[in-house]
Amino acid sequence: MTSGGRELVDASLGATKLDAQKVLAPPYGTAGWYAEPGWPKPGNKGASILVGHINHQGNPDVFWNLPSVKLGDIVTVTYGSGRQVKFKITRSEAAPKTGVPKDDTIWDWDNPEPVLRLITCDPDTPLSGGHYEGNWVVWADEMVS
């Protein structure tokens, strides 16, 4: 992910599913693609959901810079085959953690267009039980060449 020519996120992407507590939590150091049945990979119709940690044990993690993205910034997903899919950021904002699972603008699986949603914790919210109480969400639309 780039902003004004500077790289904000450079992370490998791995399939991620809900854990036993129904939480979407990728391994630290990796961005996770929500890979439950029926959810699209980036570049396919519908909302592809990417999640990552903002920090780990006080150190920046893969989505550390996510809250600093700007509208118009570019997200590039590169597959192992070399295929690239580019998305332009259209919205970026804090969201209550309890509201994110219910927000249809995020979980837009039946969108007729390929769209991308990136989710991390909002470090400006209080910690509760070792977890931030809020999320940061970014919405992006595929760029058609």
Short mmCIF file of C-alpha atoms in Angstrom, two decimals:
data_model
loop_
_atom_site.label_atom_id
_atom_site.label_comp_id
_atom_site.label_asym_id
_atom_site.label_seq_id
_atom_site.Cartn_x
_atom_site.Cartn_y
_atom_site.Cartn_z
CA MET A 1 0.00 0.00 0.00
CA THR A 2 1.44 3.34 -0.98
CA SER A 3 0.67 6.95 -0.11
CA GLY A 4 2.28 9.79 -1.99
CA GLY A 5 5.02 7.48 -3.21
CA ARG A 6 5.85 6.08 0.23
CA GLU A 7 5.13 2.50 1.14
CA LEU A 8 2.77 2.09 4.09
CA VAL A 9 2.19 -1.66 4.16
CA ASP A 10 4.28 -4.47 2.69
CA ALA A 11 3.13 -7.82 4.05
CA SER A 12 2.54 -11.35 2.92
CA LEU A 13 -1.10 -12.34 2.75
CA GLY A 14 -2.41 -15.60 4.16
CA ALA A 15 -5.84 -17.23 4.31
CA THR A 16 -7.44 -16.54 7.69
CA LYS A 17 -10.61 -17.96 9.20
CA LEU A 18 -12.54 -17.32 12.39
CA ASP A 19 -10.99 -18.83 15.50
CA ALA A 20 -12.86 -20.75 18.22
CA GLN A 21 -14.02 -17.43 19.74
CA LYS A 22 -15.37 -16.31 16.32
CA VAL A 23 -12.57 -13.73 16.01
CA LEU A 24 -10.74 -13.04 12.77
CA ALA A 25 -7.15 -12.90 14.02
CA PRO A 26 -4.28 -13.53 11.58
CA PRO A 27 -0.84 -14.51 12.84
CA TYR A 28 1.32 -11.57 13.88
CA GLY A 29 3.46 -10.25 11.03
CA THR A 30 0.96 -11.35 8.36
CA ALA A 31 -2.05 -9.75 6.73
CA GLY A 32 -4.96 -12.16 6.66
CA TRP A 33 -7.51 -12.59 3.90
CA TYR A 34 -10.93 -13.66 5.22
CA ALA A 35 -11.08 -17.11 3.63
CA GLU A 36 -14.35 -18.52 4.92
CA PRO A 37 -16.42 -20.28 2.20
CA GLY A 38 -18.14 -17.84 -0.15
CA TRP A 39 -15.81 -14.90 0.50
CA PRO A 40 -13.92 -13.61 -2.55
CA LYS A 41 -10.20 -13.27 -3.03
CA PRO A 42 -9.04 -9.73 -3.81
CA GLY A 43 -9.98 -8.82 -7.38
CA ASN A 44 -13.07 -11.04 -7.54
CA LYS A 45 -16.65 -9.75 -7.25
CA GLY A 46 -17.65 -8.84 -3.71
CA ALA A 47 -15.84 -7.49 -0.68
CA SER A 48 -12.49 -9.06 0.08
CA ILE A 49 -11.67 -8.57 3.74
CA LEU A 50 -8.03 -8.13 4.81
CA VAL A 51 -7.11 -7.99 8.48
CA GLY A 52 -3.86 -7.39 10.30
CA HIS A 53 -2.51 -6.40 13.67
CA ILE A 54 -1.48 -2.80 14.30
CA ASN A 55 1.13 -3.76 16.89
CA HIS A 56 2.47 -6.70 18.85
CA GLN A 57 4.20 -6.48 22.23
CA GLY A 58 4.66 -2.75 21.78
CA ASN A 59 6.21 -3.01 18.30
CA PRO A 60 4.60 -2.00 14.99
CA ASP A 61 2.93 -4.83 13.06
CA VAL A 62 1.73 -5.09 9.45
CA PHE A 63 -1.14 -2.56 9.64
CA TRP A 64 0.73 -0.05 11.83
CA ASN A 65 0.32 2.66 9.18
CA LEU A 66 -3.27 1.85 8.20
CA PRO A 67 -4.82 4.78 10.15
CA SER A 68 -2.55 7.20 8.24
CA VAL A 69 -3.77 6.31 4.74
CA LYS A 70 -5.46 9.02 2.72
CA LEU A 71 -8.30 8.97 0.24
CA GLY A 72 -6.88 8.13 -3.19
CA ASP A 73 -3.98 6.05 -1.84
CA ILE A 74 -3.37 2.81 -3.73
CA VAL A 75 -3.50 -0.74 -2.40
CA THR A 76 -1.83 -3.35 -4.62
CA VAL A 77 -2.44 -7.05 -4.03
CA THR A 78 0.15 -9.20 -5.81
CA TYR A 79 -0.54 -12.91 -6.28
CA GLY A 80 2.20 -15.55 -6.45
CA SER A 81 1.57 -15.76 -10.20
CA GLY A 82 2.61 -12.12 -10.52
CA ARG A 83 -0.95 -10.94 -11.19
CA GLN A 84 -1.63 -7.60 -9.53
CA VAL A 85 -4.93 -6.07 -8.53
CA LYS A 86 -5.00 -2.39 -7.59
CA PHE A 87 -7.54 -0.65 -5.40
CA LYS A 88 -8.04 3.04 -4.61
CA ILE A 89 -8.94 4.04 -1.06
CA THR A 90 -12.34 5.74 -0.88
CA ARG A 91 -12.94 5.85 2.88
CA SER A 92 -10.87 5.44 6.06
CA GLU A 93 -12.22 5.83 9.58
CA ALA A 94 -12.46 4.59 13.14
CA ALA A 95 -15.31 2.23 13.97
CA PRO A 96 -16.51 0.70 17.23
CA LYS A 97 -15.34 -2.90 17.49
CA THR A 98 -18.87 -4.02 18.36
CA GLY A 99 -20.26 -2.35 15.23
CA VAL A 100 -17.80 -3.72 12.68
CA PRO A 101 -19.29 -7.25 12.48
CA LYS A 102 -22.73 -5.74 11.77
CA ASP A 103 -21.69 -3.10 9.22
CA ASP A 104 -22.98 -4.13 5.78
CA THR A 105 -20.73 -1.55 4.08
CA ILE A 106 -17.78 -3.62 5.30
CA TRP A 107 -19.13 -7.18 4.89
CA ASP A 108 -20.42 -6.46 1.37
CA TRP A 109 -19.87 -10.00 0.03
CA ASP A 110 -22.50 -9.67 -2.70
CA ASN A 111 -21.18 -6.41 -4.14
CA PRO A 112 -21.22 -6.79 -7.95
CA GLU A 113 -17.81 -5.07 -8.11
CA PRO A 114 -14.48 -6.18 -6.63
CA VAL A 115 -13.91 -4.11 -3.48
CA LEU A 116 -11.45 -4.35 -0.63
CA ARG A 117 -11.86 -3.76 3.10
CA LEU A 118 -8.88 -3.53 5.46
CA ILE A 119 -9.42 -3.82 9.21
CA THR A 120 -7.10 -3.35 12.16
CA CYS A 121 -7.34 -2.09 15.73
CA ASP A 122 -7.63 1.61 16.48
CA PRO A 123 -4.70 2.49 18.77
CA ASP A 124 -6.46 5.68 19.86
CA THR A 125 -9.07 3.67 21.78
CA PRO A 126 -8.64 2.25 25.29
CA LEU A 127 -7.28 -1.22 25.92
CA SER A 128 -9.59 -3.76 27.51
CA GLY A 129 -8.31 -7.24 28.33
CA GLY A 130 -5.24 -6.62 26.19
CA HIS A 131 -7.26 -5.59 23.12
CA TYR A 132 -8.15 -2.18 21.75
CA GLU A 133 -11.84 -1.32 22.05
CA GLY A 134 -12.06 0.11 18.54
CA ASN A 135 -11.16 -0.76 14.97
CA TRP A 136 -9.81 1.19 12.03
CA VAL A 137 -11.46 0.33 8.71
CA VAL A 138 -10.43 1.24 5.16
CA TRP A 139 -12.70 0.89 2.13
CA ALA A 140 -11.21 0.64 -1.38
CA ASP A 141 -12.58 0.11 -4.90
CA GLU A 142 -10.82 -1.77 -7.66
CA MET A 143 -9.07 0.41 -10.22
CA VAL A 144 -10.05 -0.61 -13.72
CA SER A 145 -7.26 -0.22 -16.26
#
